[in-house]
Structures are given as C-alpha cells and as structure tokens.
XYZ file of N, CA and C in Angstrom:
519
model
N -44.314 -238.824 118.293
C -45.139 -240.577 118.988
C -44.531 -241.809 119.797
N -44.715 -241.685 120.811
C -43.964 -243.283 121.843
C -44.159 -244.143 120.633
N -42.504 -244.601 121.606
C -42.011 -246.306 121.213
C -42.686 -247.026 120.430
N -43.792 -247.426 122.388
C -45.166 -248.351 121.684
C -46.309 -247.837 120.503
N -46.429 -246.645 120.416
C -47.253 -246.136 119.858
C -46.496 -246.347 118.121
N -45.820 -246.494 118.526
C -44.875 -246.491 117.076
C -44.794 -248.008 116.194
N -45.009 -249.061 117.472
C -45.279 -250.566 117.651
C -46.610 -250.337 117.607
N -47.483 -250.075 117.784
C -48.819 -250.227 117.553
C -49.533 -250.143 115.808
N -48.623 -249.232 115.844
C -48.829 -248.731 114.760
C -48.787 -249.766 113.060
N -47.619 -250.624 113.839
C -47.231 -251.787 112.932
C -47.757 -253.318 113.002
N -48.627 -253.335 113.604
C -49.536 -254.413 114.485
C -51.147 -254.117 113.387
N -51.430 -255.133 112.760
C -53.091 -255.531 111.887
C -53.634 -255.671 113.007
N -54.098 -254.254 113.515
C -55.215 -254.382 114.420
C -56.226 -255.086 114.369
N -56.889 -254.699 113.104
C -57.805 -255.408 112.203
C -57.805 -257.100 112.698
N -57.114 -257.050 112.045
C -57.063 -258.852 111.604
C -56.429 -259.487 113.105
N -56.018 -259.400 114.413
C -55.849 -259.557 115.405
C -56.814 -259.741 115.979
N -58.116 -258.180 116.110
C -59.263 -258.073 116.644
C -60.103 -259.626 115.556
N -59.724 -259.722 114.660
C -60.400 -260.607 113.652
C -60.416 -262.077 114.806
N -59.588 -262.274 114.794
C -58.940 -263.704 115.183
C -58.901 -263.864 116.649
N -58.784 -263.184 117.315
C -59.947 -262.650 118.475
C -61.589 -263.093 118.597
N -62.175 -262.531 117.865
C -63.137 -262.337 118.009
C -63.937 -261.249 118.675
N -63.313 -260.013 118.631
C -63.764 -259.033 119.364
C -63.492 -258.044 118.537
N -64.434 -256.330 118.720
C -64.282 -255.575 118.103
C -62.508 -255.091 118.271
N -62.510 -254.173 116.834
C -60.502 -253.348 116.988
C -60.795 -252.673 118.534
N -61.545 -252.153 118.544
C -61.588 -251.267 119.990
C -60.752 -252.149 121.092
N -61.660 -253.101 121.499
C -61.158 -253.767 122.593
C -60.247 -254.447 121.880
N -59.301 -254.863 120.437
C -58.272 -255.288 120.344
C -57.114 -254.376 121.087
N -56.829 -253.114 120.344
C -56.263 -252.061 120.532
C -55.899 -252.124 122.525
N -57.389 -252.037 123.091
C -57.517 -251.733 124.285
C -56.522 -252.588 124.681
N -56.644 -254.407 124.708
C -55.847 -255.381 125.349
C -54.468 -254.900 124.366
N -54.583 -255.011 123.432
C -53.005 -254.872 123.020
C -52.341 -253.742 124.236
N -52.562 -252.718 124.154
C -52.182 -251.592 124.825
C -51.749 -252.345 126.038
N -52.279 -252.662 126.527
C -52.866 -252.896 128.019
C -51.370 -254.409 127.847
N -51.192 -255.571 126.882
C -50.424 -256.628 126.756
C -49.106 -256.005 126.385
N -48.989 -255.570 125.692
C -47.589 -255.016 124.805
C -46.120 -254.562 126.371
N -47.073 -253.814 127.154
C -46.147 -253.237 128.425
C -46.125 -254.660 129.256
N -46.669 -255.809 129.605
C -45.713 -256.915 129.668
C -45.215 -257.070 129.353
N -45.112 -257.878 127.964
C -44.256 -258.676 127.283
C -42.816 -257.429 127.322
N -42.772 -256.302 126.947
C -41.997 -255.298 127.278
C -40.745 -255.546 128.496
N -42.008 -255.095 129.867
C -41.519 -255.199 131.024
C -41.171 -256.612 131.264
N -41.880 -258.114 131.052
C -41.297 -259.530 131.353
C -38.915 -259.390 130.344
N -39.196 -259.015 129.169
C -38.198 -259.142 128.611
C -37.008 -257.765 129.494
N -37.624 -256.888 129.516
C -36.874 -255.926 130.384
C -36.257 -256.625 132.005
N -37.564 -257.324 132.195
C -36.468 -258.540 133.710
C -35.451 -259.279 133.589
N -35.967 -259.774 132.094
C -34.499 -260.911 132.173
C -33.580 -260.127 131.146
N -33.251 -259.765 130.551
C -32.719 -258.827 130.516
C -31.043 -258.238 131.809
N -32.005 -257.792 132.678
C -31.546 -257.173 133.529
C -30.537 -258.292 134.146
N -30.159 -259.535 134.010
C -29.253 -260.420 134.057
C -28.820 -260.566 133.193
N -27.412 -261.215 133.433
C -26.001 -260.938 132.506
C -26.265 -262.243 131.687
N -26.987 -263.179 131.836
C -27.020 -264.221 131.438
C -28.989 -264.289 130.397
N -29.726 -263.601 130.791
C -31.549 -263.505 130.264
C -30.545 -262.630 129.000
N -29.888 -261.012 129.074
C -29.380 -260.474 128.346
C -28.290 -261.086 127.734
N -27.814 -262.079 127.224
C -26.968 -262.939 126.298
C -28.054 -263.241 125.651
N -28.980 -264.274 126.321
C -29.427 -264.989 125.803
C -31.224 -264.263 125.174
N -31.546 -263.144 125.022
C -32.445 -261.914 124.651
C -31.717 -261.722 123.111
N -30.334 -261.842 123.493
C -29.747 -261.028 122.646
C -29.797 -261.979 121.240
N -29.465 -263.418 121.972
C -29.607 -264.620 121.148
C -30.561 -264.781 120.574
N -31.715 -264.249 120.882
C -33.263 -264.921 119.925
C -33.571 -263.814 119.317
N -33.198 -262.389 119.457
C -33.031 -261.497 118.812
C -32.198 -261.674 117.685
N -31.365 -261.907 117.628
C -30.525 -261.898 116.394
C -30.838 -263.323 115.223
N -32.223 -264.334 115.393
C -33.110 -265.046 114.766
C -34.411 -264.449 114.720
N -34.466 -263.195 114.704
C -35.565 -262.229 114.203
C -35.309 -261.358 113.675
N -36.371 -260.582 112.595
C -35.638 -258.887 112.361
C -37.128 -258.025 111.461
N -37.045 -257.195 111.796
C -37.713 -256.378 110.872
C -38.731 -256.875 110.232
N -38.753 -257.500 109.710
C -39.983 -257.783 108.521
C -41.145 -258.377 108.667
N -41.082 -259.233 110.196
C -42.754 -259.460 109.935
C -43.158 -257.721 110.738
N -42.068 -256.964 111.065
C -43.200 -255.500 111.054
C -44.062 -255.127 109.914
N -46.015 -255.095 110.257
C -46.627 -254.405 108.846
C -46.925 -255.657 108.050
N -46.726 -256.807 108.506
C -47.002 -257.888 108.373
C -48.409 -258.284 108.649
N -48.877 -259.455 107.355
C -50.213 -260.153 107.802
C -50.735 -260.702 109.444
N -50.965 -260.961 110.209
C -51.131 -261.807 110.713
C -51.008 -263.134 110.475
N -51.103 -263.636 109.542
C -51.149 -265.055 108.800
C -48.787 -265.074 108.692
N -48.091 -264.210 108.563
C -47.186 -264.431 108.962
C -46.795 -264.380 110.142
N -47.246 -264.765 111.487
C -47.221 -265.043 112.856
C -47.832 -265.920 112.900
N -46.122 -266.926 113.241
C -46.211 -268.492 113.915
C -46.706 -268.301 115.355
N -47.581 -268.504 116.038
C -48.191 -268.815 116.547
C -47.312 -269.992 117.871
N -47.025 -270.545 117.899
C -45.950 -271.556 118.258
C -45.016 -271.149 118.578
N -44.470 -270.228 118.033
C -43.047 -269.448 118.189
C -43.405 -268.771 119.590
N -44.738 -268.157 118.977
C -45.366 -267.012 120.179
C -45.054 -267.529 120.938
N -46.154 -268.841 121.286
C -46.187 -269.359 122.411
C -44.536 -269.443 123.201
N -43.901 -270.130 122.449
C -42.241 -269.940 123.256
C -41.742 -268.645 123.444
N -42.129 -267.527 123.134
C -41.375 -266.482 123.635
C -41.894 -266.199 124.669
N -43.468 -266.494 124.729
C -44.349 -266.355 125.870
C -43.543 -266.821 127.431
N -43.389 -267.700 126.527
C -43.026 -269.154 127.657
C -41.954 -268.427 128.732
N -40.536 -267.788 127.259
C -38.806 -267.705 127.919
C -39.231 -266.256 128.450
N -39.967 -266.043 128.029
C -40.437 -264.334 128.744
C -41.007 -264.390 130.102
N -42.186 -264.555 130.011
C -42.856 -265.125 132.246
C -42.113 -266.442 132.555
N -42.125 -267.468 131.976
C -41.594 -268.675 132.104
C -43.015 -268.798 133.713
N -42.492 -269.465 134.626
C -43.420 -270.019 135.709
C -44.627 -268.846 135.817
N -44.442 -267.739 135.696
C -45.586 -267.023 135.831
C -45.945 -266.283 134.854
N -46.361 -267.507 133.811
C -47.002 -267.049 132.912
C -48.439 -266.848 133.457
N -48.920 -268.346 133.491
C -50.765 -268.356 134.123
C -50.506 -266.840 134.968
N -50.209 -265.818 135.938
C -50.159 -265.333 136.735
C -50.658 -263.527 135.918
N -49.648 -263.691 134.867
C -49.141 -262.277 133.835
C -50.614 -262.021 133.278
N -51.001 -263.915 132.160
C -52.769 -263.759 132.446
C -53.695 -263.132 132.716
N -53.190 -264.186 133.894
C -54.940 -263.425 134.811
C -54.662 -261.518 134.981
N -53.207 -261.948 135.058
C -53.500 -259.556 136.415
C -53.721 -259.002 134.802
N -53.518 -259.253 133.544
C -53.634 -258.903 132.380
C -55.099 -258.928 132.138
N -56.141 -260.447 131.868
C -57.388 -260.343 131.936
C -58.264 -259.985 132.825
N -58.039 -259.838 134.163
C -58.630 -259.221 134.802
C -58.662 -257.202 134.771
N -57.959 -256.910 133.573
C -58.061 -255.662 133.244
C -59.002 -255.774 131.457
N -58.629 -256.337 130.837
C -59.660 -256.528 130.180
C -60.300 -257.067 130.146
N -61.005 -257.222 131.080
C -62.921 -257.103 131.287
C -63.162 -258.701 131.556
N -64.330 -258.443 130.864
C -64.893 -260.381 130.843
C -64.550 -261.560 130.117
N -63.977 -262.054 130.464
C -63.249 -263.309 129.731
C -61.812 -263.506 129.307
N -61.020 -262.094 130.231
C -60.413 -261.203 129.905
C -58.634 -262.061 129.331
N -58.846 -263.301 130.614
C -57.836 -263.848 130.812
C -57.862 -264.908 129.129
N -59.014 -265.062 128.796
C -58.969 -266.116 127.464
C -58.501 -265.104 126.535
N -59.282 -264.165 126.372
C -58.571 -262.803 125.664
C -56.998 -262.693 125.463
N -55.968 -262.108 127.045
C -55.021 -262.157 126.769
C -54.473 -263.334 125.946
N -54.915 -264.876 126.859
C -54.102 -265.751 126.827
C -54.050 -266.223 124.551
N -54.367 -265.637 124.228
C -54.812 -265.885 123.003
C -53.796 -264.659 122.172
N -54.075 -263.289 122.585
C -53.090 -262.458 122.459
C -51.580 -262.526 122.534
N -51.288 -262.691 123.410
C -49.677 -262.431 123.934
C -48.796 -263.174 122.749
N -49.607 -265.073 122.440
C -48.473 -265.593 121.557
C -48.969 -264.489 119.989
N -49.502 -264.047 119.502
C -50.014 -263.204 118.293
C -48.587 -261.933 118.935
N -49.059 -261.527 119.446
C -47.845 -260.257 119.893
C -46.375 -259.994 119.843
N -45.752 -261.371 121.092
C -44.705 -261.451 120.979
C -43.775 -261.261 120.044
N -44.347 -261.857 119.019
C -43.074 -262.096 117.266
C -42.782 -261.130 117.333
N -44.062 -260.064 117.312
C -43.485 -259.038 116.585
C -43.114 -257.671 117.609
N -43.282 -257.911 118.745
C -42.251 -257.399 119.785
C -40.629 -257.875 119.693
N -40.303 -259.126 119.196
C -39.224 -259.490 119.098
C -38.704 -258.504 117.805
N -39.536 -258.355 116.192
C -38.777 -258.368 115.498
C -38.967 -256.647 115.182
N -39.678 -255.367 116.414
C -39.518 -254.633 116.748
C -38.100 -254.622 117.233
N -38.091 -255.265 118.355
C -36.712 -255.408 119.226
C -35.454 -255.600 118.447
N -35.528 -256.366 117.221
C -34.629 -256.858 116.838
C -34.136 -255.438 115.516
N -34.978 -255.022 114.984
C -35.400 -253.888 114.562
C -34.291 -253.127 114.816
N -35.023 -252.183 115.988
C -33.700 -251.279 117.075
C -32.699 -251.617 116.785
N -32.429 -252.900 117.254
C -30.474 -253.509 117.964
C -29.832 -252.798 115.706
N -30.959 -253.892 115.467
C -30.213 -253.588 113.997
C -29.845 -252.622 112.851
N -30.457 -251.003 113.887
C -30.446 -250.220 113.469
C -29.406 -249.355 113.574
N -28.554 -249.814 114.276
C -27.638 -249.401 114.690
C -26.354 -250.307 114.413
N -26.248 -251.019 113.628
C -25.215 -251.568 112.876
C -24.261 -252.155 114.234
N -24.817 -252.491 115.023
C -24.490 -253.707 116.155
C -24.766 -252.896 117.656
N -24.152 -253.330 118.575
C -24.284 -252.785 119.784
C -23.642 -251.628 120.054
N -23.079 -251.285 119.448
C -22.144 -249.686 119.553
C -23.138 -248.826 119.548
N -23.717 -249.283 117.941
C -24.492 -248.022 117.076
C -25.571 -247.989 118.258
N -26.025 -249.364 118.918
C -27.303 -248.655 119.313
C -27.024 -248.213 120.602
N -26.244 -248.287 121.577
C -25.367 -247.606 122.998
C -25.637 -245.924 122.369
N -24.809 -245.748 120.847
C -24.552 -244.624 120.816
C -25.850 -244.001 120.140
N -26.667 -244.636 119.890
C -27.999 -244.245 119.551
C -29.186 -244.096 120.545
N -29.419 -244.915 121.037
C -30.834 -245.144 122.472
C -29.866 -244.775 123.377
N -29.065 -245.204 123.617
C -28.313 -244.494 125.383
C -27.823 -243.051 125.406
N -27.704 -242.689 124.193
C -26.921 -241.575 123.746
C -25.448 -241.515 123.814
N -24.684 -242.022 123.230
C -23.815 -241.709 123.631
C -22.508 -241.966 124.443
N -24.125 -242.413 125.956
C -23.236 -242.919 127.042
C -23.134 -244.379 127.232
N -22.233 -244.804 126.278
C -21.625 -246.374 126.218
C -20.690 -246.889 127.242
N -20.276 -248.371 127.653
C -19.606 -247.843 128.661
C -19.655 -250.057 128.312
N -18.264 -250.216 128.458
C -18.576 -251.825 129.003
C -18.733 -252.682 127.573
N -18.516 -254.347 127.371
C -18.580 -255.068 126.363
C -19.065 -256.367 127.551
N -19.829 -256.891 126.649
C -19.976 -258.259 126.193
C -21.514 -258.405 127.234
N -21.564 -259.138 128.365
C -23.152 -259.755 128.724
C -23.532 -258.179 129.530
N -22.915 -257.061 130.345
C -22.971 -255.850 130.949
C -23.492 -254.794 129.578
N -22.433 -254.873 128.574
C -22.858 -253.772 127.639
C -24.595 -254.912 126.683
N -24.627 -255.043 127.217
C -26.345 -255.879 126.126
C -26.744 -255.736 127.054
N -26.838 -256.106 128.364
C -27.932 -255.579 129.295
C -28.246 -254.417 129.446
N -27.143 -253.584 129.165
C -27.535 -252.178 129.416
C -28.053 -251.478 128.130
N -28.129 -252.472 126.903
C -28.573 -252.205 125.752
C -30.328 -251.926 126.012
N -30.555 -253.512 125.905
C -31.196 -253.588 126.167
C -32.565 -253.199 126.975
N -31.684 -253.616 128.105
C -32.941 -252.260 129.145
C -33.425 -251.320 129.150
N -31.735 -250.126 127.839
C -32.417 -248.453 127.763
C -33.494 -248.749 126.802
N -33.171 -249.819 125.473
C -34.169 -250.217 125.018
C -35.717 -249.939 124.768
N -35.469 -250.879 125.886
C -37.058 -251.733 126.922
C -37.231 -250.778 127.696
N -36.601 -249.749 129.025
C -36.603 -249.260 129.486
C -37.649 -248.145 128.552
N -36.749 -247.569 127.380
C -37.522 -246.507 126.657
C -39.092 -246.655 125.771
N -39.123 -248.331 126.375
C -40.395 -248.229 125.491
C -41.393 -248.322 126.659
N -40.703 -248.687 127.156
C -42.158 -248.786 128.375
C -42.275 -247.153 129.293
N -40.805 -246.827 129.284
C -41.159 -245.514 129.999
C -42.705 -244.367 128.989
N -41.912 -244.855 127.066
C -42.418 -243.770 126.495
C -44.311 -244.215 126.471
N -44.513 -246.200 126.918
C -45.657 -246.395 126.770
C -46.884 -246.208 127.830
N -46.623 -245.526 129.346
C -47.029 -245.493 129.999
C -48.458 -244.689 130.141
N -49.423 -244.840 130.280
C -50.344 -244.207 130.214
C -50.898 -243.826 131.658
N -50.687 -242.263 132.126
C -52.301 -242.433 133.295
C -53.248 -242.332 133.428
C-alpha cells in the first residue's frame, strides 16, 4: 500500500463527498488529484531551510489524532490558512490547474476540497514525524539510516524524504 493510499484510507471520503455535493467516486478522484499537489507544495517549501523550519514548527502544532476522524473535526478556516501557507500567491493557479483535471466545475470543487484535506495532510505528516521520536528517529526510519547534519538542513532532508516518499508512492501512470 502506498503512503497516499494509507492517507486516503484515513479520510472520511463519504463525508467529503457529501460536503462537496458530489458522488464518492468523484470525491475520491479529486482527492487523489489534490493530495499530491498539497504534498508537492509542502515539499517545495521544505527544500528551503527557512521553509523547512517553518513547516517543522507548524507540524509541532498538529498530531495524528485527526486521522480517521469525522469531517466535523476539521477547522476549515485553519485549512484555508494551511493552503495559503503552502501555495502562497500561486493558490489560484493551483486551484485552476487541479480544477481542469477534475472536470466541469472542477475549480470550485478543488477550492472547497483543499482546505478540507490540508489539516489531514498536516496530521499525517506530524504523525510520521512523531513516530520516530524526533528527527533522529525519522531520519533512521524514513531515510534508511542515511542521517547526517543537524538543524535546518537535517529538517529539510527529513521533510523532503517524507514528502518525496509520499509523492513517489502516490504517482499514477
């Protein structure tokens, strides 16, 4: 099971579909399109040491408890803030691009979907970071013991490894 599939299994897709007013298959397809975009944005942010430090701080404010919970547990306002931090001034472009993949009225669907998914993505990443008992454990578990460095460069490497693994496992041909 890919890490995208692992994350998908912890999302309330039926509730997401109901909230968006679409059938579950369309919600799943849109979610499978949106998750890599969110993760790719986080990956791009994590490649910059300042972005990696900021993301690490943000992840410390999240835990994995949201995973598997009802959609009512999601703070959409917080989700919008997360999306804004991930994509910045490119948010509209990302929504438009993803919307083109999601069919008619796709941009409106994606615009509603991203803030619903962003808190789950942060919870998933926070859980992954916490599973190793800190950066050293994550480096050992995620990067196969190829640890090296400290501070922002190590943080960037950790987050880049996690997000790169997620993105690599989630690509569909």
